[in-house]
Short mmCIF file of C-alpha atoms in Angstrom, two decimals:
data_model
loop_
_atom_site.label_atom_id
_atom_site.label_comp_id
_atom_site.label_asym_id
_atom_site.label_seq_id
_atom_site.Cartn_x
_atom_site.Cartn_y
_atom_site.Cartn_z
CA MET U 1 -57.18 -19.55 76.62
CA THR U 2 -54.59 -19.36 79.37
CA HIS U 3 -55.91 -18.07 82.65
CA GLY U 4 -54.19 -15.16 84.36
CA ARG U 5 -53.15 -13.33 81.14
CA ALA U 6 -54.86 -10.62 79.14
CA ALA U 7 -56.72 -12.07 76.22
CA ALA U 8 -54.71 -11.97 73.01
CA PRO U 9 -56.33 -10.19 70.09
CA PRO U 10 -58.23 -12.52 67.86
CA ARG U 11 -56.10 -13.79 65.00
CA PHE U 12 -58.90 -13.21 62.53
CA PRO U 13 -61.42 -10.39 62.40
CA VAL U 14 -64.58 -11.04 64.26
CA THR U 15 -67.92 -9.56 63.39
CA ALA U 16 -69.42 -7.03 65.74
CA GLY U 17 -73.15 -6.67 66.18
CA ARG U 18 -76.00 -8.28 67.97
CA PRO U 19 -76.93 -11.79 66.99
CA GLY U 20 -79.69 -11.80 64.46
CA ARG U 21 -79.21 -8.19 63.47
CA GLY U 22 -76.40 -7.19 61.18
CA LEU U 23 -74.35 -10.19 62.15
CA ARG U 24 -73.22 -11.81 58.93
CA GLN U 25 -72.55 -15.16 60.43
CA ASN U 26 -71.29 -16.72 57.23
CA TYR U 27 -68.77 -13.99 56.54
CA HIS U 28 -65.85 -15.54 58.37
CA MET U 29 -66.74 -19.13 57.93
CA PRO U 30 -64.64 -20.95 55.38
CA LEU U 31 -65.75 -21.80 51.89
CA ASP U 32 -68.27 -24.66 51.72
CA PRO U 33 -66.04 -27.76 51.96
CA GLU U 34 -67.99 -29.46 49.21
CA ILE U 35 -67.09 -26.62 46.83
CA ALA U 36 -63.53 -26.36 48.13
CA ALA U 37 -63.00 -30.05 47.37
CA ARG U 38 -63.81 -29.45 43.69
CA LEU U 39 -61.36 -26.57 43.17
CA LYS U 40 -58.04 -27.12 41.46
CA ARG U 41 -55.73 -24.29 42.39
CA THR U 42 -52.43 -22.95 41.08
CA PRO U 43 -49.37 -23.50 43.29
CA ASP U 44 -50.25 -20.10 44.80
CA GLY U 45 -53.69 -21.38 45.81
CA LEU U 46 -55.56 -19.36 43.21
CA VAL U 47 -58.18 -20.01 40.55
CA PRO U 48 -58.71 -17.68 37.57
CA ALA U 49 -62.17 -16.10 37.38
CA ILE U 50 -63.56 -15.00 34.03
CA VAL U 51 -65.97 -12.11 34.55
CA GLN U 52 -68.82 -11.69 32.07
CA GLN U 53 -71.66 -9.17 31.84
CA TYR U 54 -74.68 -11.37 32.45
CA ASP U 55 -77.03 -9.96 29.82
CA THR U 56 -74.85 -8.76 26.95
CA GLY U 57 -72.26 -11.55 27.19
CA GLU U 58 -69.32 -9.12 27.12
CA VAL U 59 -66.18 -10.58 28.71
CA LEU U 60 -65.18 -7.82 31.10
CA MET U 61 -61.95 -8.98 32.74
CA LEU U 62 -60.07 -11.85 34.31
CA ALA U 63 -59.18 -11.84 37.99
CA TRP U 64 -58.02 -14.35 40.61
CA MET U 65 -59.72 -15.90 43.60
CA ASP U 66 -58.59 -17.99 46.50
CA ASP U 67 -61.07 -19.93 48.63
CA GLU U 68 -61.82 -16.92 50.81
CA ALA U 69 -62.43 -14.60 47.84
CA LEU U 70 -64.83 -17.15 46.36
CA HIS U 71 -66.56 -17.52 49.72
CA ARG U 72 -66.97 -13.74 50.05
CA THR U 73 -68.24 -13.51 46.47
CA LEU U 74 -70.83 -16.22 47.09
CA THR U 75 -71.99 -14.89 50.44
CA THR U 76 -71.97 -11.12 49.83
CA GLY U 77 -73.10 -10.99 46.19
CA ARG U 78 -70.25 -8.57 45.40
CA ALA U 79 -67.38 -9.83 43.26
CA THR U 80 -64.30 -10.13 45.45
CA TYR U 81 -60.84 -11.12 44.23
CA TRP U 82 -57.31 -11.68 45.44
CA SER U 83 -54.91 -9.05 44.15
CA ARG U 84 -51.66 -10.78 43.24
CA SER U 85 -49.77 -7.48 43.09
CA ARG U 86 -51.11 -5.94 46.30
CA ARG U 87 -51.49 -9.27 48.08
CA GLU U 88 -54.86 -8.40 49.52
CA TYR U 89 -58.55 -9.01 48.99
CA TRP U 90 -60.17 -6.61 46.62
CA VAL U 91 -63.90 -5.90 46.42
CA LYS U 92 -64.32 -4.78 42.83
CA GLY U 93 -65.55 -1.17 42.78
CA ALA U 94 -64.96 -0.55 46.49
CA THR U 95 -63.12 2.69 45.69
CA SER U 96 -64.36 3.49 42.16
CA GLY U 97 -68.00 2.62 42.72
CA ASN U 98 -67.86 0.36 39.67
CA ILE U 99 -69.10 -2.67 41.57
CA GLN U 100 -70.05 -6.05 40.16
CA LEU U 101 -73.36 -7.52 41.31
CA VAL U 102 -73.08 -11.29 41.14
CA LYS U 103 -75.71 -13.05 39.06
CA GLN U 104 -74.22 -16.52 38.60
CA VAL U 105 -71.10 -18.42 39.64
CA ALA U 106 -70.04 -21.58 37.82
CA LEU U 107 -67.04 -23.91 37.87
CA ASP U 108 -65.63 -25.46 34.73
CA CYS U 109 -65.41 -29.19 34.06
CA ASP U 110 -61.95 -29.44 35.63
CA GLY U 111 -62.66 -27.22 38.64
CA ASP U 112 -59.76 -24.97 37.68
CA THR U 113 -61.63 -21.94 36.30
CA ILE U 114 -64.56 -19.89 37.62
CA LEU U 115 -67.07 -18.10 35.40
CA LEU U 116 -68.70 -15.18 37.13
CA LYS U 117 -71.73 -13.58 35.50
CA VAL U 118 -72.25 -10.11 36.91
CA ASP U 119 -74.05 -6.85 36.41
CA GLN U 120 -71.20 -4.38 36.00
CA VAL U 121 -71.86 -0.87 37.22
CA GLY U 122 -69.91 1.57 35.02
CA ALA U 123 -66.59 0.58 33.52
CA ALA U 124 -64.97 -2.73 34.37
CA CYS U 125 -61.46 -1.63 33.40
CA HIS U 126 -59.31 0.70 35.50
CA THR U 127 -58.51 2.57 32.26
CA GLY U 128 -62.15 3.64 32.04
CA ASP U 129 -62.93 1.28 29.17
CA ARG U 130 -66.05 -0.81 29.50
CA THR U 131 -64.00 -4.03 29.33
CA CYS U 132 -60.30 -4.78 29.74
CA PHE U 133 -60.20 -6.17 26.20
CA ASP U 134 -61.43 -3.13 24.29
CA ALA U 135 -58.12 -1.43 23.58
CA ASP U 136 -55.70 -4.01 22.18
CA VAL U 137 -57.07 -6.15 19.36
CA LEU U 138 -54.22 -8.15 17.82
CA GLN U 139 -56.26 -9.63 15.02
CA ALA U 140 -59.80 -9.30 13.76
CA ASN U 141 -61.52 -11.34 11.09
CA GLY U 142 -58.45 -13.50 10.84
CA PRO U 143 -58.14 -16.53 8.61
CA SER U 144 -60.83 -19.08 9.16
CA MET Y 1 -28.20 -36.63 8.96
CA THR Y 2 -26.03 -39.72 9.26
CA HIS Y 3 -25.47 -41.58 6.02
CA GLY Y 4 -26.05 -45.31 5.90
CA ARG Y 5 -29.00 -45.27 8.31
CA ALA Y 6 -32.65 -44.79 7.74
CA ALA Y 7 -33.52 -41.16 8.07
CA ALA Y 8 -34.59 -40.23 11.56
CA PRO Y 9 -37.89 -38.44 11.78
CA PRO Y 10 -37.49 -34.70 11.96
CA ARG Y 11 -37.57 -33.45 15.51
CA PHE Y 12 -40.07 -30.79 14.58
CA PRO Y 13 -42.75 -30.96 11.95
CA VAL Y 14 -41.68 -29.61 8.63
CA THR Y 15 -44.07 -28.32 6.06
CA ALA Y 16 -44.39 -30.23 2.84
CA GLY Y 17 -45.43 -28.60 -0.37
CA ARG Y 18 -44.04 -26.58 -3.22
CA PRO Y 19 -42.87 -23.07 -2.42
CA GLY Y 20 -45.64 -20.63 -2.94
CA ARG Y 21 -48.29 -23.29 -2.72
CA GLY Y 22 -49.21 -24.76 0.63
CA LEU Y 23 -45.93 -23.72 2.21
CA ARG Y 24 -46.82 -21.88 5.37
CA GLN Y 25 -43.60 -19.98 5.69
CA ASN Y 26 -44.61 -18.13 8.84
CA TYR Y 27 -45.34 -21.31 10.72
CA HIS Y 28 -41.98 -21.65 12.41
CA MET Y 29 -41.09 -18.02 12.73
CA PRO Y 30 -41.40 -16.64 16.25
CA LEU Y 31 -44.23 -14.51 17.53
CA ASP Y 32 -44.15 -10.91 16.33
CA PRO Y 33 -41.68 -9.24 18.74
CA GLU Y 34 -43.94 -6.22 19.12
CA ILE Y 35 -46.71 -8.49 20.45
CA ALA Y 36 -44.30 -10.59 22.52
CA ALA Y 37 -43.08 -7.43 24.28
CA ARG Y 38 -46.60 -6.70 25.49
CA LEU Y 39 -47.24 -10.13 27.04
CA LYS Y 40 -46.99 -10.64 30.76
CA ARG Y 41 -46.52 -14.33 31.43
CA THR Y 42 -46.76 -16.62 34.45
CA PRO Y 43 -43.48 -17.99 35.79
CA ASP Y 44 -44.12 -20.92 33.44
CA GLY Y 45 -44.20 -18.58 30.45
CA LEU Y 46 -47.93 -18.89 29.90
CA VAL Y 47 -50.87 -16.55 29.43
CA PRO Y 48 -54.49 -17.60 30.07
CA ALA Y 49 -56.76 -17.44 27.04
CA ILE Y 50 -60.50 -16.97 27.50
CA VAL Y 51 -62.34 -18.56 24.59
CA GLN Y 52 -65.68 -17.09 23.58
CA GLN Y 53 -68.15 -17.97 20.81
CA TYR Y 54 -67.96 -14.88 18.61
CA ASP Y 55 -71.67 -14.47 17.83
CA THR Y 56 -73.57 -15.75 20.86
CA GLY Y 57 -71.08 -14.51 23.47
CA GLU Y 58 -70.97 -17.88 25.27
CA VAL Y 59 -67.76 -18.36 27.25
CA LEU Y 60 -66.62 -21.78 26.08
CA MET Y 61 -63.46 -22.58 28.03
CA LEU Y 62 -60.18 -21.28 29.37
CA ALA Y 63 -56.88 -22.59 28.04
CA TRP Y 64 -53.22 -21.56 28.14
CA MET Y 65 -50.86 -20.19 25.51
CA ASP Y 66 -47.16 -19.57 25.33
CA ASP Y 67 -45.67 -17.34 22.64
CA GLU Y 68 -45.54 -20.16 20.10
CA ALA Y 69 -49.17 -21.18 20.69
CA LEU Y 70 -50.26 -17.56 20.21
CA HIS Y 71 -48.14 -17.34 17.07
CA ARG Y 72 -49.69 -20.51 15.65
CA THR Y 73 -53.18 -19.28 16.55
CA LEU Y 74 -52.59 -15.95 14.79
CA THR Y 75 -50.97 -17.44 11.69
CA THR Y 76 -53.09 -20.55 11.14
CA GLY Y 77 -56.51 -19.28 12.21
CA ARG Y 78 -56.99 -22.41 14.33
CA ALA Y 79 -56.98 -22.06 18.11
CA THR Y 80 -53.80 -23.67 19.44
CA TYR Y 81 -52.91 -24.01 23.10
CA TRP Y 82 -50.22 -25.34 25.40
CA SER Y 83 -51.38 -28.35 27.39
CA ARG Y 84 -49.99 -28.02 30.91
CA SER Y 85 -50.77 -31.66 31.71
CA ARG Y 86 -49.43 -33.22 28.51
CA ARG Y 87 -46.72 -30.59 28.01
CA GLU Y 88 -47.36 -30.25 24.32
CA TYR Y 89 -49.07 -27.99 21.82
CA TRP Y 90 -52.66 -28.79 21.23
CA VAL Y 91 -54.68 -27.76 18.20
CA LYS Y 92 -58.22 -27.67 19.57
CA GLY Y 93 -60.33 -30.24 17.72
CA ALA Y 94 -57.39 -31.96 16.01
CA THR Y 95 -58.68 -35.35 17.13
CA SER Y 96 -62.35 -34.64 17.90
CA GLY Y 97 -63.05 -32.46 14.88
CA ASN Y 98 -64.44 -29.81 17.22
CA ILE Y 99 -62.14 -27.10 15.93
CA GLN Y 100 -62.19 -23.42 16.77
CA LEU Y 101 -62.02 -20.98 13.84
CA VAL Y 102 -60.41 -17.79 15.09
CA LYS Y 103 -62.40 -14.62 14.55
CA GLN Y 104 -60.63 -12.14 16.83
CA VAL Y 105 -57.68 -12.11 19.22
CA ALA Y 106 -57.33 -9.38 21.85
CA LEU Y 107 -55.01 -8.67 24.78
CA ASP Y 108 -56.26 -7.16 28.00
CA CYS Y 109 -55.08 -3.86 29.46
CA ASP Y 110 -52.27 -5.52 31.42
CA GLY Y 111 -51.13 -7.87 28.66
CA ASP Y 112 -51.67 -10.85 30.94
CA THR Y 113 -54.86 -12.33 29.48
CA ILE Y 114 -55.93 -13.18 25.93
CA LEU Y 115 -59.52 -13.10 24.70
CA LEU Y 116 -60.09 -15.36 21.72
CA LYS Y 117 -63.34 -15.03 19.82
CA VAL Y 118 -63.94 -18.15 17.78
CA ASP Y 119 -66.50 -20.06 15.82
CA GLN Y 120 -66.72 -23.34 17.73
CA VAL Y 121 -67.54 -26.42 15.67
CA GLY Y 122 -69.54 -28.85 17.84
CA ALA Y 123 -68.91 -29.05 21.57
CA ALA Y 124 -66.12 -27.08 23.20
CA CYS Y 125 -65.90 -29.32 26.26
CA HIS Y 126 -64.33 -32.78 26.26
CA THR Y 127 -67.39 -33.96 28.21
CA GLY Y 128 -69.56 -33.28 25.18
CA ASP Y 129 -71.15 -30.18 26.70
CA ARG Y 130 -71.29 -27.08 24.54
CA THR Y 131 -69.18 -25.15 27.05
CA CYS Y 132 -66.97 -26.20 29.95
CA PHE Y 133 -69.16 -24.18 32.34
CA ASP Y 134 -72.52 -25.82 31.66
CA ALA Y 135 -72.42 -28.54 34.28
CA ASP Y 136 -71.42 -27.02 37.61
CA VAL Y 137 -73.32 -23.89 38.60
CA LEU Y 138 -72.48 -23.00 42.21
CA GLN Y 139 -74.94 -20.17 42.49
CA ALA Y 140 -77.56 -18.62 40.26
CA ASN Y 141 -79.54 -15.44 40.85
CA GLY Y 142 -77.55 -14.83 44.00
CA PRO Y 143 -77.91 -11.78 46.21
CA SER Y 144 -77.46 -8.53 44.33
#
C-alpha cells in the first residue's frame, strides 16, 4: 500500500468478525487448486451442474458453476450457482426459502460436468413444480 | 451423379429397404418445428442432455444434442448425441454395444436442458464404470 494516501477499499469483500468466532476463513479463498486443475470449463469459464435429490434420485434441475460457485457450494453446504442471465452468484433458495442442502458433489470422468446430490427443501423449479422437468414431456415409453 | 465414373458414396447415409418395410421415412426429416421452437440453444446450437437410468434413477452421463440429434433420438429410440470433440453424430453404444434405449424425453422449464430417461445396456462410461460420476467424488456427506 502506498504511504500518505487513504487506504483504497478492498477489491474483494472481506469477512468481518473476530478470528475463531464467525470468521469463515475459507469463504474467500479460491477453489482448492487440485480440484480446479481437474475442471474443464466452457469458454465462459463455467461447468454444468446436474442437481439430483439425494434419496429419491429425482433430477431436479441443471445450473452452472464457475470455480467460485463450486468453492462456495463445497464450503458452505448450500448449493450456489452462477446465473448466466443475471451475471451474479445465486444461492439457491436465498429468496424463496427452497434451499438445497448439499449431500454429495462429484465430477464426471472428463471433469466437465458436476453432479450435485442435495436435499431439496420445497420445490426446485421457479414455477412451483417439484422439478424443472415435470411439465414438458416430449415422449414417454418411446420405441425401444 | 457423373456418368462414366464409379458412383461416389452418398454424402449422407441413405436408408436401404423396400418402402413400407424397414424404410425409416422420418429419419431425415427435421425436428418437429413445435419442439424446435421451444429449444434454447448455446451459441453452438446445442442443448445439454442429462441421461438417467429410468428405473434406478442413477445419473449416467451428460451429453449434447443439436436439433438433428434430438430428432434422431425421438424417432429411432436410440440415444444419439453430437460429439463436440469429434464434430459428428454419435449413437451411444454403436461401437461398444452399450446402447441406451430411450424411455422418456423431457424438456426443462426454460427449454434449455433435456432429460433423457433410458435403459442403459452395460456401462455408460467409456472408462467401464456404470456411470461417468462414479470415480471422482469431491465431497460426500458435506455440511448440511
